[in-house]
Amino acid sequence: MLGEKSPLIREPKRLLLEMAQRLNVDDALKLIVDHIAGSPAVALVRIWLIRPGAGCETCPLRRECPDRTRCLHLAASAGTSLVDEHRDLTRTDGAFRRFPIGVRKVGRIAASGEALEVGNLSGRPDWLVHPDWAQAEGIRGFGGQPLVHRGEVLGVLAVFGRTTINQEDLEWLRTITNHAAASIANASAWEEINALRRRLEMENDYLQEEMRSRNAFGEMVGNSAALRKVAEQIELVAPTDSTVLVTGESGTGKELVAREIHRRSTRSDRALIKVNCAAIPRELYDSEFFGHTKGSFTGAVRDRVGRFELADGGTLFLDEIGEIPLELQSKLLRVLQEGELERVGEEQTRRVNVRIIAATNRDLKAESEAKRFRGDLYYRLSVFPIELPPLRRRKEDIPLLAEHILSQHARKLGREMPRLTKANVHDLQRYEWPGNIREFQHVLERAMITSRSGRLRFQLDPAATPADRPASRTVGTTVPSDEHDVLTVGQLRELEATNIRRALMRTHGKVSGVGGAAELLGMKPTTLASRIKSLGIDVRR
């Protein structure tokens, strides 16, 4: 028999501290019941949580259940038996695995939110379902506490003690119950956040894959026919080791194509080494490509590995390859053909296994025909040519591309994503973009920096706007900068006069007849003559 002064809960403060560190509901529940059951004064401790109804068909209390939508589920249990030392009191699938809310002592605690505290179970209380069990196990006190967090009952904590439960024990039990409710609520919230985060990560992975599939490849954004053709070429050549020559105007994104080919290749786990051939001084080409040994020339203070060796087993991207001096191209050709090189100042031959992706904005075939580029090197490089279309040939990609770039700049500048209006898109699609994607990025970044109240105004070169269309809105014209803006009468007259002058320029001053300005503008010659006079347009200009 235990002494009357044996504490119901040992080291309650330690339990409170450990509860605050649990971020998993099951961990928190197990901690609570195991700690309390660790006291010799405790026979059994259990926690039920209110959850949606489940297992009603096999529930022993189904006939007493007034509402099968919610009930108390036994979530954690621990204790020791004096009658049967092998009895497993941690099981949660026994006869009392469910309690209808409002039914029996545990259900009434959950329904009312009020504790049931019996410090001394003298006699045989009628609410004890198994009084013989209580007597055999030496049960002398009971504490049933509602788990309440922010006014909501989460469940019930019940403790069967082998000693009478005094006031100090009850106060500690109430304190622990309050902290347990907060711990369970916080752990549940943390689990929900983690579940949502995992779901978002999975959805993000899925959307990224969808974007890669929809936008053809990697960081190149768009869904135009021209871009899809490039994507098909990348998919064909990437798994091979063939040399690729990427051609296209400056700023079209040739490096992005090289990165995507490497990413999809069997060499993706090795390095992609990039060399800008136009930025290497003529006297350092050999050292840059093939490396050098210490003392091989003035300034060579240590051995240096060249770009070919760095890319061994991976991919070497030679940007602006057309800028390599003619007299140095033969050395490059040897490495491509033989896979062998010597460092500057060293006679040892080294073998390398490198896949080459070259890029240029020059017409290397014409250059080779003009003897400004080695023909044999050109044919060695152009095993699989990929021509990147300029932005003016894939203007249908501009809205998606603009949204993508603006979102990047918004994050970089710490601003909200601006609204891209139909008028903005119209402006961007009318411009010819001589600098391609590079110019496009710079124009959008400037617009983000100078934008006010979320309105975007683009600084575009009027020389790159087709003459048969109204000029861009941000180069001093009177076209409204937003689709909701309204022009004054004077602005409309100025716009009309500008348009008529352009028509006269294209027709070399011819007003009427076939190919005249009136035909181009879709109006009668007499009407046009009247407009020219009223607007004060000099047809001799």
Coordinates of C-alpha atoms in Angstrom, one line a residue:
M1 CA 0.0 0.0 0.0
L2 CA 1.3 3.4 -1.0
G3 CA 1.7 6.2 1.6
E4 CA -0.8 9.0 1.6
K5 CA 2.0 11.5 0.8
S6 CA 3.1 9.9 -2.5
P7 CA 2.8 12.6 -5.2
L8 CA 0.3 11.8 -8.0
I9 CA 2.7 13.4 -10.6
R10 CA 6.4 13.3 -10.2
E11 CA 8.5 16.3 -11.4
P12 CA 5.6 18.1 -12.9
K13 CA 7.8 21.1 -13.8
R14 CA 10.0 18.9 -16.0
L15 CA 6.9 17.6 -17.7
L16 CA 5.7 21.1 -18.5
L17 CA 9.1 22.1 -20.0
E18 CA 9.2 18.9 -22.2
M19 CA 5.7 19.4 -23.4
A20 CA 6.5 22.9 -24.8
Q21 CA 9.2 21.3 -27.0
R22 CA 6.9 18.7 -28.7
L23 CA 5.9 19.6 -32.3
N24 CA 4.1 16.3 -33.1
V25 CA 0.7 15.4 -31.6
D26 CA 1.5 11.7 -31.0
D27 CA 4.8 12.6 -29.4
A28 CA 3.1 15.1 -27.1
L29 CA 0.4 12.6 -26.1
K30 CA 2.9 9.8 -25.4
L31 CA 5.1 12.1 -23.3
I32 CA 2.1 13.1 -21.1
V33 CA 0.7 9.7 -20.4
D34 CA 4.1 8.0 -20.0
H35 CA 5.3 10.7 -17.5
I36 CA 2.2 10.6 -15.4
A37 CA 2.0 6.8 -15.4
G38 CA 5.6 6.7 -14.3
S39 CA 4.5 7.6 -10.8
P40 CA 3.7 4.6 -8.5
A41 CA 0.7 6.5 -7.3
V42 CA -0.9 6.2 -10.8
A43 CA -2.7 3.1 -12.0
L44 CA -3.9 4.3 -15.4
V45 CA -3.8 7.6 -17.4
R46 CA -5.7 8.1 -20.7
I47 CA -6.3 10.9 -23.2
W48 CA -9.3 11.0 -25.5
L49 CA -9.4 13.6 -28.3
I50 CA -12.6 14.8 -30.1
R51 CA -12.4 13.7 -33.7
P52 CA -14.9 12.8 -36.5
G53 CA -16.9 9.7 -35.9
A54 CA -15.3 6.5 -37.1
G55 CA -15.7 2.8 -36.5
C56 CA -19.3 3.2 -35.3
E57 CA -20.3 -0.2 -36.6
T58 CA -18.0 -2.0 -34.1
C59 CA -18.1 0.6 -31.3
P60 CA -19.4 -1.0 -28.0
L61 CA -21.2 2.2 -27.1
R62 CA -22.9 2.8 -30.5
R63 CA -26.3 2.4 -29.0
E64 CA -25.7 5.1 -26.5
C65 CA -24.3 7.5 -29.0
P66 CA -26.7 10.4 -29.8
D67 CA -24.6 11.8 -32.6
R68 CA -22.2 9.8 -34.7
T69 CA -20.6 12.7 -36.5
R70 CA -18.1 13.3 -33.6
C71 CA -16.9 11.4 -30.6
L72 CA -14.0 10.9 -28.2
H73 CA -11.2 8.7 -29.6
L74 CA -8.8 7.1 -27.3
A75 CA -5.5 8.6 -28.4
A76 CA -3.0 7.6 -25.7
S77 CA -2.9 5.3 -22.7
A78 CA -0.4 4.1 -20.1
G79 CA -0.3 2.5 -16.7
T80 CA 0.5 -0.6 -14.7
S81 CA -1.6 -3.5 -13.3
L82 CA -1.2 -5.0 -9.9
V83 CA -3.4 -8.0 -10.9
D84 CA -1.8 -8.9 -14.2
E85 CA 1.8 -7.5 -14.6
H86 CA 1.7 -8.5 -18.3
R87 CA -1.4 -6.6 -19.2
D88 CA -0.7 -4.0 -21.9
L89 CA -2.3 -0.8 -20.8
T90 CA -0.9 1.2 -23.7
R91 CA -3.4 -0.3 -26.2
T92 CA -6.0 2.1 -27.6
D93 CA -8.3 -0.5 -29.2
G94 CA -10.1 -1.8 -26.2
A95 CA -13.7 -1.5 -25.0
F96 CA -13.4 2.2 -24.2
R97 CA -11.6 3.3 -27.5
R98 CA -14.6 5.5 -28.2
F99 CA -16.9 7.6 -26.0
P100 CA -19.9 9.4 -27.2
I101 CA -19.9 13.1 -26.2
G102 CA -22.2 13.6 -23.3
V103 CA -22.3 9.9 -22.4
R104 CA -20.8 8.4 -19.2
K105 CA -18.3 10.3 -17.1
V106 CA -15.7 10.9 -19.8
G107 CA -18.3 11.9 -22.3
R108 CA -20.0 14.3 -19.8
I109 CA -16.6 16.0 -19.1
A110 CA -16.2 16.7 -22.8
A111 CA -19.7 17.9 -23.2
S112 CA -19.7 20.3 -20.2
G113 CA -16.1 21.3 -20.3
E114 CA -16.1 20.8 -16.5
A115 CA -13.7 18.6 -14.5
L116 CA -14.8 15.6 -12.5
E117 CA -12.5 15.3 -9.5
V118 CA -12.9 12.7 -6.8
G119 CA -10.1 12.7 -4.4
N120 CA -11.3 9.7 -2.4
L121 CA -13.3 6.9 -4.0
S122 CA -14.7 5.5 -0.7
G123 CA -17.4 2.8 -1.3
R124 CA -18.4 1.8 -4.8
P125 CA -19.5 4.9 -6.8
D126 CA -22.3 4.1 -9.2
W127 CA -20.6 5.8 -12.1
L128 CA -17.7 3.3 -12.0
V129 CA -18.3 0.8 -14.9
H130 CA -16.0 -1.8 -13.4
P131 CA -15.9 -1.3 -9.6
D132 CA -14.4 -4.8 -9.1
W133 CA -11.4 -3.7 -11.3
A134 CA -11.0 -0.5 -9.3
Q135 CA -11.0 -2.4 -6.0
A136 CA -8.6 -5.1 -7.3
E137 CA -6.1 -2.4 -8.6
G138 CA -6.4 -0.3 -5.5
I139 CA -7.9 2.7 -7.2
R140 CA -8.6 5.4 -4.5
G141 CA -8.8 8.6 -6.5
F142 CA -9.9 9.9 -9.9
G143 CA -9.2 13.1 -11.8
G144 CA -10.9 13.8 -15.1
Q145 CA -10.0 17.1 -16.8
P146 CA -11.2 18.7 -20.0
L147 CA -8.5 19.6 -22.5
V148 CA -9.6 23.2 -23.3
H149 CA -7.7 25.5 -25.6
R150 CA -9.0 29.0 -26.4
G151 CA -12.5 28.1 -25.2
E152 CA -12.7 24.9 -27.3
V153 CA -12.8 21.4 -25.7
L154 CA -10.2 19.2 -27.5
G155 CA -10.6 16.1 -25.4
V156 CA -10.4 14.6 -21.9
L157 CA -7.4 13.6 -19.7
A158 CA -8.3 11.0 -17.0
V159 CA -6.1 9.7 -14.2
F160 CA -6.9 6.8 -11.9
G161 CA -4.7 7.0 -8.8
R162 CA -3.8 4.5 -6.2
T163 CA -3.7 7.2 -3.5
T164 CA -6.2 9.7 -2.4
I165 CA -5.7 12.8 -4.6
N166 CA -5.2 15.9 -2.4
Q167 CA -5.6 19.5 -3.4
E168 CA -2.0 20.0 -4.4
D169 CA -2.2 17.0 -6.8
L170 CA -5.4 18.4 -8.3
E171 CA -3.8 21.8 -8.9
W172 CA -0.9 20.3 -10.6
L173 CA -3.2 18.1 -12.7
R174 CA -5.2 21.2 -13.8
T175 CA -2.0 23.1 -14.7
I176 CA -0.6 20.1 -16.6
T177 CA -4.0 19.7 -18.4
N178 CA -4.0 23.4 -19.5
H179 CA -0.5 23.1 -20.8
A180 CA -1.3 19.8 -22.4
A181 CA -4.2 21.3 -24.3
A182 CA -2.0 24.1 -25.6
S183 CA 0.8 21.6 -26.5
I184 CA -1.7 19.4 -28.5
A185 CA -3.2 22.5 -30.2
N186 CA 0.2 23.8 -31.2
A187 CA 1.5 20.4 -32.3
S188 CA -1.7 20.0 -34.4
A189 CA -1.2 23.4 -36.0
W190 CA 2.5 22.6 -36.7
E191 CA 1.5 19.3 -38.3
E192 CA -1.1 21.0 -40.5
I193 CA 1.4 23.7 -41.5
N194 CA 3.9 21.0 -42.4
A195 CA 1.3 19.0 -44.3
L196 CA 0.3 22.2 -46.3
R197 CA 4.0 22.9 -46.9
R198 CA 4.6 19.4 -48.3
R199 CA 1.5 19.7 -50.4
L200 CA 2.6 23.1 -51.8
E201 CA 6.1 21.6 -52.5
M202 CA 4.5 18.7 -54.4
E203 CA 2.2 21.1 -56.3
N204 CA 5.1 23.4 -57.0
D205 CA 7.2 20.4 -58.3
Y206 CA 4.2 19.5 -60.5
L207 CA 3.7 23.0 -61.8
Q208 CA 7.4 23.4 -62.4
E209 CA 7.3 20.2 -64.5
E210 CA 4.2 21.5 -66.3
M211 CA 6.0 24.8 -67.0
R212 CA 9.0 22.9 -68.3
S213 CA 6.8 20.9 -70.5
R214 CA 4.6 23.8 -71.6
N215 CA 7.3 26.4 -72.1
A216 CA 9.5 23.9 -74.0
F217 CA 12.6 24.1 -72.0
G218 CA 14.3 25.4 -68.9
E219 CA 14.5 29.1 -68.3
M220 CA 13.4 29.9 -71.9
V221 CA 9.8 31.0 -71.4
G222 CA 7.2 30.8 -74.2
N223 CA 5.0 28.6 -76.2
S224 CA 5.4 29.9 -79.7
A225 CA 5.9 27.6 -82.7
A226 CA 9.5 28.9 -83.1
L227 CA 10.4 28.1 -79.5
R228 CA 8.7 24.7 -79.7
K229 CA 10.9 23.9 -82.7
V230 CA 14.0 24.7 -80.6
A231 CA 12.7 22.6 -77.8
E232 CA 12.3 19.6 -80.1
Q233 CA 15.9 20.0 -81.3
I234 CA 17.1 20.2 -77.7
E235 CA 15.3 17.0 -76.8
L236 CA 16.8 15.2 -79.8
V237 CA 20.4 16.2 -79.3
A238 CA 20.7 16.5 -75.5
P239 CA 21.0 12.7 -74.7
T240 CA 23.8 12.4 -77.3
D241 CA 27.5 13.6 -77.1
S242 CA 27.2 15.4 -80.4
T243 CA 28.7 18.9 -80.8
V244 CA 26.1 21.6 -81.0
L245 CA 26.4 25.0 -82.6
V246 CA 23.8 27.5 -81.3
T247 CA 23.4 30.5 -83.6
G248 CA 21.2 33.6 -83.4
E249 CA 21.3 37.3 -82.9
S250 CA 22.9 38.8 -79.8
G251 CA 20.7 38.6 -76.7
T252 CA 18.5 35.7 -77.9
G253 CA 19.5 33.4 -75.0
K254 CA 22.1 31.1 -76.4
E255 CA 23.6 30.4 -73.0
L256 CA 20.2 29.3 -71.7
V257 CA 20.0 26.7 -74.6
A258 CA 23.5 25.4 -73.7
R259 CA 22.5 25.1 -70.0
E260 CA 19.3 23.2 -71.0
I261 CA 21.2 20.8 -73.3
H262 CA 23.7 20.1 -70.5
R263 CA 20.9 19.6 -67.9
R264 CA 19.1 17.0 -70.1
S265 CA 22.3 15.2 -71.0
T266 CA 24.0 12.2 -69.5
R267 CA 26.7 14.6 -68.3
S268 CA 24.4 16.7 -66.1
D269 CA 26.0 15.4 -62.9
R270 CA 29.3 17.0 -64.1
A271 CA 30.3 20.6 -64.6
L272 CA 29.1 23.0 -67.4
I273 CA 32.2 25.2 -68.0
K274 CA 31.6 28.5 -69.8
V275 CA 34.1 30.5 -71.8
N276 CA 33.5 33.9 -73.4
C277 CA 35.9 33.7 -76.3
A278 CA 35.5 37.4 -77.1
A279 CA 36.7 38.3 -73.6
I280 CA 40.0 36.4 -73.7
P281 CA 43.2 38.4 -74.7
R282 CA 44.9 37.0 -77.8
E283 CA 48.0 36.1 -75.9
L284 CA 46.2 34.1 -73.2
Y285 CA 44.0 31.8 -75.4
D286 CA 46.4 28.8 -75.0
S287 CA 46.6 29.2 -71.3
E288 CA 42.8 29.8 -70.9
F289 CA 41.8 26.7 -72.9
F290 CA 44.6 24.3 -72.2
G291 CA 46.2 25.5 -69.0
H292 CA 49.9 26.2 -68.2
T293 CA 52.7 25.1 -65.9
K294 CA 54.5 27.3 -63.4
G295 CA 57.2 29.5 -65.0
S296 CA 56.0 28.8 -68.5
F297 CA 55.7 32.6 -69.2
T298 CA 56.0 35.8 -67.2
G299 CA 53.3 35.9 -64.6
A300 CA 52.8 32.1 -64.5
V301 CA 53.5 31.8 -60.8
R302 CA 51.7 28.4 -60.4
D303 CA 50.3 25.6 -62.4
R304 CA 46.9 26.3 -63.9
V305 CA 44.2 23.9 -65.2
G306 CA 42.6 25.0 -68.5
R307 CA 38.9 25.1 -69.3
F308 CA 39.1 21.8 -71.3
E309 CA 40.5 19.9 -68.3
L310 CA 38.0 21.6 -65.9
A311 CA 35.2 20.4 -68.2
D312 CA 36.5 16.8 -68.4
G313 CA 33.6 14.4 -68.3
G314 CA 31.2 17.4 -68.6
T315 CA 30.3 20.1 -71.1
L316 CA 32.3 23.1 -72.4
F317 CA 30.3 26.1 -73.6
L318 CA 32.3 28.2 -76.0
D319 CA 30.4 31.5 -76.4
E320 CA 31.2 33.9 -79.2
I321 CA 33.4 31.2 -80.8
G322 CA 33.6 33.3 -84.0
E323 CA 35.9 35.7 -82.1
I324 CA 38.8 33.2 -81.8
P325 CA 41.7 34.4 -83.9
L326 CA 42.2 32.4 -87.1
E327 CA 45.8 31.4 -86.2
L328 CA 44.6 29.8 -82.9
Q329 CA 41.7 27.8 -84.4
S330 CA 43.9 24.9 -85.4
K331 CA 44.8 24.1 -81.8
L332 CA 41.2 24.1 -80.9
L333 CA 40.4 21.8 -83.8
R334 CA 43.0 19.3 -82.6
V335 CA 41.4 19.0 -79.2
L336 CA 38.0 18.5 -80.7
Q337 CA 39.2 15.8 -83.1
E338 CA 41.7 14.0 -81.0
G339 CA 40.6 14.7 -77.4
E340 CA 44.2 15.5 -76.5
L341 CA 46.0 18.7 -75.3
E342 CA 49.2 19.9 -73.8
R343 CA 49.4 22.6 -71.2
V344 CA 51.6 25.6 -72.1
G345 CA 55.2 24.9 -71.0
E346 CA 54.6 21.1 -70.7
E347 CA 55.3 18.3 -73.1
Q348 CA 52.9 15.8 -71.5
T349 CA 49.8 14.9 -73.5
R350 CA 46.6 14.8 -71.6
R351 CA 43.4 13.2 -72.7
V352 CA 40.0 14.9 -72.1
N353 CA 36.4 13.8 -72.7
V354 CA 34.5 17.0 -73.3
R355 CA 31.2 17.7 -75.0
I356 CA 31.3 21.0 -76.9
I357 CA 28.4 23.5 -77.2
A358 CA 29.5 26.6 -79.2
A359 CA 27.5 29.8 -79.8
T360 CA 27.9 32.7 -82.1
N361 CA 25.9 35.6 -83.6
R362 CA 28.0 35.4 -86.8
D363 CA 27.3 33.5 -90.0
L364 CA 30.2 31.1 -89.6
K365 CA 29.6 29.4 -93.0
A366 CA 29.9 32.8 -94.7
E367 CA 33.0 33.5 -92.5
S368 CA 34.6 30.2 -93.5
E369 CA 33.9 30.8 -97.2
A370 CA 35.5 34.2 -96.8
K371 CA 38.6 32.5 -95.2
R372 CA 38.0 34.4 -91.9
F373 CA 37.1 31.2 -90.1
R374 CA 38.5 27.7 -90.6
G375 CA 36.1 25.6 -92.7
D376 CA 37.2 22.3 -91.1
L377 CA 36.5 23.8 -87.6
Y378 CA 33.1 25.1 -88.8
Y379 CA 32.1 21.7 -90.0
R380 CA 33.4 20.1 -86.8
L381 CA 31.3 22.5 -84.7
S382 CA 28.1 22.4 -86.7
V383 CA 27.3 18.7 -86.3
F384 CA 23.9 19.7 -84.9
P385 CA 23.1 23.4 -85.5
I386 CA 20.3 25.1 -83.5
E387 CA 19.2 28.5 -84.6
L388 CA 17.5 30.7 -82.0
P389 CA 14.7 32.9 -83.3
P390 CA 14.9 36.6 -82.5
L391 CA 12.2 38.0 -80.2
R392 CA 10.4 39.8 -83.1
R393 CA 9.7 36.3 -84.6
R394 CA 8.0 35.0 -81.5
K395 CA 6.0 38.0 -80.3
E396 CA 3.2 35.7 -79.1
D397 CA 5.6 34.7 -76.2
I398 CA 5.9 38.4 -75.1
P399 CA 3.0 38.4 -72.6
L400 CA 4.1 35.3 -70.7
L401 CA 7.8 36.3 -70.9
A402 CA 7.0 39.8 -69.6
E403 CA 5.0 38.4 -66.6
H404 CA 7.9 36.1 -65.8
I405 CA 10.6 38.8 -66.0
L406 CA 8.5 41.4 -64.1
S407 CA 7.8 38.9 -61.3
Q408 CA 11.6 38.3 -61.0
H409 CA 12.3 42.1 -60.9
A410 CA 9.5 42.6 -58.3
R411 CA 11.0 40.1 -55.9
K412 CA 14.5 41.6 -56.5
L413 CA 13.3 45.1 -55.9
G414 CA 11.0 44.1 -53.0
R415 CA 7.9 45.6 -54.8
E416 CA 4.5 44.3 -55.6
M417 CA 4.0 42.8 -59.0
P418 CA 2.8 45.6 -61.3
R419 CA -0.3 45.2 -63.5
L420 CA 0.6 44.4 -67.1
T421 CA -2.2 46.0 -69.1
K422 CA -3.4 45.1 -72.6
A423 CA -2.0 48.5 -73.7
N424 CA 1.4 47.5 -72.2
V425 CA 1.4 44.2 -74.0
H426 CA 0.4 46.0 -77.3
D427 CA 3.4 48.3 -76.9
L428 CA 5.8 45.5 -76.2
Q429 CA 4.5 43.4 -79.2
R430 CA 4.7 46.3 -81.6
Y431 CA 8.4 47.0 -80.9
E432 CA 11.0 45.1 -83.0
W433 CA 13.4 44.4 -80.2
P434 CA 16.8 44.7 -81.9
G435 CA 18.5 43.7 -78.7
N436 CA 16.2 40.7 -78.2
I437 CA 15.7 39.1 -74.7
R438 CA 18.6 41.1 -73.2
E439 CA 17.0 44.4 -74.3
F440 CA 13.6 43.1 -73.2
Q441 CA 14.9 42.4 -69.7
H442 CA 16.5 45.8 -69.4
V443 CA 13.5 47.7 -70.6
L444 CA 11.2 45.9 -68.1
E445 CA 13.7 46.5 -65.3
R446 CA 13.8 50.2 -66.0
A447 CA 10.0 50.3 -66.2
M448 CA 9.8 48.6 -62.8
I449 CA 12.3 51.1 -61.3
T450 CA 10.5 54.2 -62.7
S451 CA 6.9 53.0 -62.3
R452 CA 4.6 55.0 -60.2
S453 CA 1.3 53.7 -58.7
G454 CA 1.9 50.4 -60.5
R455 CA 1.8 51.9 -64.0
L456 CA 4.4 50.7 -66.4
R457 CA 5.9 53.0 -69.0
F458 CA 8.5 51.6 -71.4
Q459 CA 11.4 53.6 -72.8
L460 CA 11.6 52.3 -76.3
D461 CA 13.7 53.4 -79.3
P462 CA 11.2 54.9 -81.9
A463 CA 13.6 53.8 -84.7
A464 CA 12.7 50.1 -83.8
T465 CA 8.9 50.8 -84.2
P466 CA 7.4 50.0 -87.6
A467 CA 6.6 53.2 -89.5
D468 CA 3.1 52.0 -90.5
R469 CA 2.0 51.8 -86.9
P470 CA 1.5 54.4 -84.2
A471 CA 4.7 55.1 -82.2
S472 CA 5.4 53.7 -78.8
R473 CA 3.6 55.4 -76.0
T474 CA 6.6 56.4 -74.0
V475 CA 8.7 58.3 -76.5
G476 CA 6.8 61.6 -76.5
T477 CA 3.7 60.6 -78.3
T478 CA 0.1 61.2 -77.2
V479 CA -1.2 57.7 -77.1
P480 CA -2.6 57.0 -73.6
S481 CA -0.2 55.2 -71.3
D482 CA -3.0 53.1 -69.9
E483 CA -6.0 51.5 -71.4
H484 CA -8.2 53.6 -69.1
D485 CA -6.6 56.9 -70.0
V486 CA -8.5 59.4 -72.2
L487 CA -7.0 61.7 -74.9
T488 CA -7.9 65.4 -75.3
V489 CA -9.2 66.8 -78.6
G490 CA -5.8 68.4 -79.2
Q491 CA -4.0 65.1 -78.6
L492 CA -6.4 63.3 -81.0
R493 CA -5.6 66.0 -83.7
E494 CA -1.9 65.5 -83.1
L495 CA -2.2 61.7 -83.4
E496 CA -4.3 62.0 -86.6
A497 CA -1.8 64.4 -88.1
T498 CA 1.1 62.2 -87.3
N499 CA -0.6 59.2 -88.9
I500 CA -1.5 61.1 -92.1
R501 CA 2.1 62.3 -92.4
R502 CA 3.4 58.7 -92.1
A503 CA 0.9 57.7 -94.9
L504 CA 2.2 60.5 -97.1
M505 CA 5.8 59.5 -96.4
R506 CA 5.1 55.9 -97.5
T507 CA 3.3 57.0 -100.6
H508 CA 5.9 59.7 -101.4
G509 CA 3.3 62.5 -101.1
K510 CA 0.7 60.8 -103.4
V511 CA -2.7 61.5 -102.0
S512 CA -5.2 59.8 -104.3
G513 CA -5.3 57.0 -106.8
V514 CA -3.9 53.4 -106.6
G515 CA -1.2 53.2 -103.9
G516 CA -2.0 56.7 -102.6
A517 CA -2.3 57.8 -99.0
A518 CA -6.1 57.9 -99.1
E519 CA -6.2 54.2 -100.2
L520 CA -3.7 53.4 -97.4
L521 CA -5.7 55.2 -94.8
G522 CA -9.1 53.7 -96.0
M523 CA -10.8 57.1 -96.7
K524 CA -12.0 59.1 -99.7
P525 CA -9.4 61.3 -101.4
T526 CA -11.6 64.4 -100.9
T527 CA -12.0 63.6 -97.2
L528 CA -8.2 63.2 -96.8
A529 CA -7.6 66.5 -98.7
S530 CA -10.0 68.2 -96.3
R531 CA -8.2 66.7 -93.2
I532 CA -4.8 67.7 -94.6
K533 CA -6.0 71.3 -95.0
S534 CA -7.7 71.5 -91.5
L535 CA -4.7 70.0 -89.7
G536 CA -2.2 72.2 -91.5
I537 CA -0.1 69.4 -93.0
D538 CA 2.5 70.3 -95.5
V539 CA 2.3 67.7 -98.3
R540 CA 5.6 68.9 -99.8
R541 CA 7.6 67.6 -96.9

